[in-house]
């Protein structure tokens, strides 16, 4: 089941200035596992991975997974656009 967020997260892609809109936990999981632009996988990354997978299984609220995802983006120094 898709876990939609109340507000999307907009990140810069590997192409400078290009944006990617992530609106749900499932898409964030794909981004985290397959498109993560840094080689670093720190504590926030690991926490976000677990939170996103837990949200997919409806073990936690999607908004908590969103917060964990944003923390991982910040840890990875991935630019987040304001809407």
Short mmCIF file of N, CA and C in Angstrom, two decimals:
data_model
loop_
_atom_site.label_atom_id
_atom_site.label_comp_id
_atom_site.label_asym_id
_atom_site.label_seq_id
_atom_site.Cartn_x
_atom_site.Cartn_y
_atom_site.Cartn_z
N UNK A 1 0.84 -1.19 0.00
CA UNK A 1 0.00 0.00 0.00
C UNK A 1 0.89 1.25 0.00
N UNK A 2 0.57 2.19 -0.86
CA UNK A 2 1.35 3.42 -0.97
C UNK A 2 1.10 4.30 0.25
N UNK A 3 2.16 4.77 0.85
CA UNK A 3 2.08 5.65 2.02
C UNK A 3 2.37 7.09 1.58
N UNK A 4 1.34 7.83 1.20
CA UNK A 4 1.49 9.20 0.71
C UNK A 4 1.83 10.14 1.85
N UNK A 5 2.63 11.16 1.54
CA UNK A 5 3.01 12.17 2.52
C UNK A 5 2.12 13.39 2.38
N UNK A 6 2.00 14.15 3.45
CA UNK A 6 1.19 15.38 3.42
C UNK A 6 1.86 16.45 2.56
N UNK A 7 3.17 16.39 2.45
CA UNK A 7 3.94 17.36 1.66
C UNK A 7 5.09 16.62 1.00
N UNK A 8 5.28 16.79 -0.31
CA UNK A 8 6.39 16.10 -0.97
C UNK A 8 7.75 16.65 -0.55
N UNK A 9 8.76 15.85 -0.76
CA UNK A 9 10.15 16.27 -0.55
C UNK A 9 10.76 16.45 -1.93
N UNK A 10 11.32 17.62 -2.17
CA UNK A 10 11.90 17.92 -3.49
C UNK A 10 13.41 18.01 -3.34
N UNK A 11 14.12 17.14 -4.06
CA UNK A 11 15.58 17.08 -3.95
C UNK A 11 16.23 17.37 -5.28
N UNK A 12 17.48 17.80 -5.19
CA UNK A 12 18.27 18.00 -6.40
C UNK A 12 18.79 16.65 -6.87
N UNK A 13 18.74 16.42 -8.17
CA UNK A 13 19.24 15.16 -8.72
C UNK A 13 20.74 15.29 -9.00
N UNK A 14 21.31 14.27 -9.57
CA UNK A 14 22.74 14.31 -9.92
C UNK A 14 23.04 15.38 -10.96
N UNK A 15 22.02 15.76 -11.73
CA UNK A 15 22.17 16.85 -12.69
C UNK A 15 21.87 18.16 -11.96
N UNK A 16 22.87 18.98 -11.80
CA UNK A 16 22.75 20.21 -11.03
C UNK A 16 21.53 21.02 -11.48
N UNK A 17 20.71 21.39 -10.51
CA UNK A 17 19.54 22.21 -10.77
C UNK A 17 18.29 21.42 -11.09
N UNK A 18 18.45 20.16 -11.47
CA UNK A 18 17.28 19.33 -11.78
C UNK A 18 16.65 18.87 -10.46
N UNK A 19 15.34 18.77 -10.47
CA UNK A 19 14.60 18.43 -9.25
C UNK A 19 13.86 17.11 -9.40
N UNK A 20 13.74 16.44 -8.27
CA UNK A 20 12.96 15.21 -8.19
C UNK A 20 11.96 15.38 -7.06
N UNK A 21 10.69 15.18 -7.36
CA UNK A 21 9.64 15.30 -6.36
C UNK A 21 9.32 13.90 -5.83
N UNK A 22 9.48 13.73 -4.52
CA UNK A 22 9.21 12.46 -3.87
C UNK A 22 8.01 12.65 -2.96
N UNK A 23 6.92 11.94 -3.26
CA UNK A 23 5.65 12.19 -2.59
C UNK A 23 5.20 11.07 -1.66
N UNK A 24 5.96 9.97 -1.61
CA UNK A 24 5.51 8.87 -0.77
C UNK A 24 6.69 8.02 -0.32
N UNK A 25 6.43 7.19 0.66
CA UNK A 25 7.48 6.37 1.26
C UNK A 25 8.05 5.36 0.26
N UNK A 26 7.21 4.84 -0.63
CA UNK A 26 7.70 3.86 -1.59
C UNK A 26 8.71 4.47 -2.55
N UNK A 27 8.41 5.67 -3.05
CA UNK A 27 9.34 6.34 -3.97
C UNK A 27 10.61 6.73 -3.24
N UNK A 28 10.48 7.14 -2.00
CA UNK A 28 11.66 7.49 -1.20
C UNK A 28 12.55 6.27 -0.99
N UNK A 29 11.95 5.11 -0.80
CA UNK A 29 12.71 3.88 -0.64
C UNK A 29 13.49 3.57 -1.91
N UNK A 30 12.85 3.70 -3.06
CA UNK A 30 13.53 3.48 -4.34
C UNK A 30 14.72 4.44 -4.49
N UNK A 31 14.47 5.70 -4.17
CA UNK A 31 15.53 6.70 -4.27
C UNK A 31 16.69 6.34 -3.34
N UNK A 32 16.36 6.00 -2.13
CA UNK A 32 17.38 5.68 -1.12
C UNK A 32 18.21 4.48 -1.55
N UNK A 33 17.57 3.44 -2.03
CA UNK A 33 18.27 2.20 -2.34
C UNK A 33 18.93 2.18 -3.72
N UNK A 34 18.33 2.88 -4.70
CA UNK A 34 18.81 2.77 -6.08
C UNK A 34 19.41 4.03 -6.68
N UNK A 35 19.09 5.19 -6.10
CA UNK A 35 19.52 6.45 -6.73
C UNK A 35 20.31 7.35 -5.80
N UNK A 36 20.65 6.89 -4.63
CA UNK A 36 21.33 7.71 -3.64
C UNK A 36 22.61 8.27 -4.25
N UNK A 37 22.76 9.59 -4.31
CA UNK A 37 23.87 10.19 -5.04
C UNK A 37 25.22 10.22 -4.31
N UNK A 38 25.26 9.80 -3.07
CA UNK A 38 26.53 9.81 -2.35
C UNK A 38 26.94 8.39 -2.00
N UNK A 39 28.20 8.22 -1.72
CA UNK A 39 28.70 6.91 -1.32
C UNK A 39 28.50 6.67 0.17
N UNK A 40 28.19 7.73 0.87
CA UNK A 40 28.04 7.67 2.32
C UNK A 40 26.71 7.03 2.70
N UNK A 41 26.75 6.21 3.71
CA UNK A 41 25.54 5.60 4.25
C UNK A 41 25.67 5.61 5.77
N UNK A 42 25.45 6.78 6.36
CA UNK A 42 25.63 6.96 7.80
C UNK A 42 24.44 6.48 8.61
N UNK A 43 24.43 6.88 9.86
CA UNK A 43 23.40 6.46 10.80
C UNK A 43 22.01 6.92 10.36
N UNK A 44 21.87 8.15 9.90
CA UNK A 44 20.56 8.65 9.47
C UNK A 44 20.08 7.89 8.24
N UNK A 45 20.99 7.55 7.35
CA UNK A 45 20.64 6.75 6.17
C UNK A 45 20.06 5.40 6.61
N UNK A 46 20.76 4.74 7.52
CA UNK A 46 20.30 3.44 8.01
C UNK A 46 18.95 3.54 8.71
N UNK A 47 18.77 4.60 9.50
CA UNK A 47 17.50 4.82 10.19
C UNK A 47 16.37 5.07 9.19
N UNK A 48 16.67 5.85 8.15
CA UNK A 48 15.66 6.15 7.13
C UNK A 48 15.28 4.89 6.37
N UNK A 49 16.26 4.08 6.05
CA UNK A 49 15.98 2.84 5.34
C UNK A 49 15.01 1.97 6.15
N UNK A 50 15.29 1.82 7.43
CA UNK A 50 14.41 1.03 8.29
C UNK A 50 13.02 1.67 8.39
N UNK A 51 12.97 2.99 8.59
CA UNK A 51 11.70 3.69 8.73
C UNK A 51 10.85 3.58 7.46
N UNK A 52 11.48 3.72 6.30
CA UNK A 52 10.74 3.64 5.05
C UNK A 52 10.20 2.23 4.82
N UNK A 53 11.00 1.24 5.12
CA UNK A 53 10.53 -0.14 4.98
C UNK A 53 9.41 -0.43 5.98
N UNK A 54 9.54 0.10 7.20
CA UNK A 54 8.49 -0.07 8.20
C UNK A 54 7.19 0.63 7.77
N UNK A 55 7.31 1.78 7.14
CA UNK A 55 6.12 2.50 6.66
C UNK A 55 5.44 1.69 5.56
N UNK A 56 6.22 1.07 4.71
CA UNK A 56 5.67 0.24 3.64
C UNK A 56 4.86 -0.92 4.23
N UNK A 57 5.31 -1.44 5.35
CA UNK A 57 4.61 -2.54 6.02
C UNK A 57 3.57 -2.03 7.04
N UNK A 58 3.36 -0.72 7.04
CA UNK A 58 2.40 -0.04 7.91
C UNK A 58 2.70 -0.25 9.40
N UNK A 59 3.98 -0.38 9.72
CA UNK A 59 4.39 -0.51 11.12
C UNK A 59 4.56 0.86 11.77
N UNK A 60 4.86 1.89 10.95
CA UNK A 60 4.96 3.26 11.46
C UNK A 60 4.22 4.20 10.51
N UNK A 61 3.93 5.37 10.99
CA UNK A 61 3.25 6.40 10.22
C UNK A 61 4.17 6.90 9.09
N UNK A 62 3.59 7.15 7.93
CA UNK A 62 4.36 7.62 6.78
C UNK A 62 5.08 8.93 7.07
N UNK A 63 4.49 9.80 7.89
CA UNK A 63 5.12 11.08 8.19
C UNK A 63 6.40 10.90 9.01
N UNK A 64 6.44 9.90 9.87
CA UNK A 64 7.66 9.60 10.62
C UNK A 64 8.75 9.12 9.67
N UNK A 65 8.37 8.34 8.68
CA UNK A 65 9.32 7.89 7.66
C UNK A 65 9.83 9.08 6.85
N UNK A 66 8.94 10.02 6.57
CA UNK A 66 9.34 11.24 5.83
C UNK A 66 10.40 12.00 6.62
N UNK A 67 10.18 12.16 7.92
CA UNK A 67 11.14 12.87 8.77
C UNK A 67 12.50 12.16 8.77
N UNK A 68 12.48 10.84 8.83
CA UNK A 68 13.73 10.07 8.81
C UNK A 68 14.43 10.22 7.46
N UNK A 69 13.65 10.25 6.38
CA UNK A 69 14.20 10.43 5.04
C UNK A 69 14.88 11.79 4.91
N UNK A 70 14.23 12.82 5.41
CA UNK A 70 14.80 14.17 5.37
C UNK A 70 16.10 14.22 6.17
N UNK A 71 16.15 13.57 7.31
CA UNK A 71 17.37 13.53 8.11
C UNK A 71 18.51 12.86 7.32
N UNK A 72 18.19 11.81 6.59
CA UNK A 72 19.20 11.14 5.78
C UNK A 72 19.69 12.04 4.64
N UNK A 73 18.77 12.77 4.03
CA UNK A 73 19.16 13.71 2.97
C UNK A 73 20.12 14.76 3.52
N UNK A 74 19.80 15.28 4.68
CA UNK A 74 20.66 16.30 5.29
C UNK A 74 22.02 15.71 5.64
N UNK A 75 22.03 14.51 6.20
CA UNK A 75 23.28 13.84 6.53
C UNK A 75 24.14 13.63 5.27
N UNK A 76 23.48 13.29 4.16
CA UNK A 76 24.20 13.06 2.91
C UNK A 76 24.50 14.33 2.14
N UNK A 77 24.15 15.48 2.72
CA UNK A 77 24.37 16.78 2.09
C UNK A 77 23.70 16.86 0.71
N UNK A 78 22.49 16.32 0.64
CA UNK A 78 21.69 16.36 -0.58
C UNK A 78 20.74 17.54 -0.46
N UNK A 79 20.77 18.40 -1.46
CA UNK A 79 20.00 19.64 -1.40
C UNK A 79 18.50 19.36 -1.45
N UNK A 80 17.77 19.97 -0.52
CA UNK A 80 16.32 19.87 -0.44
C UNK A 80 15.75 21.24 -0.80
N UNK A 81 14.89 21.28 -1.82
CA UNK A 81 14.26 22.53 -2.22
C UNK A 81 13.07 22.84 -1.35
N UNK A 82 12.87 24.12 -1.06
CA UNK A 82 11.63 24.57 -0.44
C UNK A 82 10.63 24.71 -1.57
N UNK A 83 9.37 24.43 -1.29
CA UNK A 83 8.36 24.55 -2.35
C UNK A 83 8.14 25.96 -2.74
#
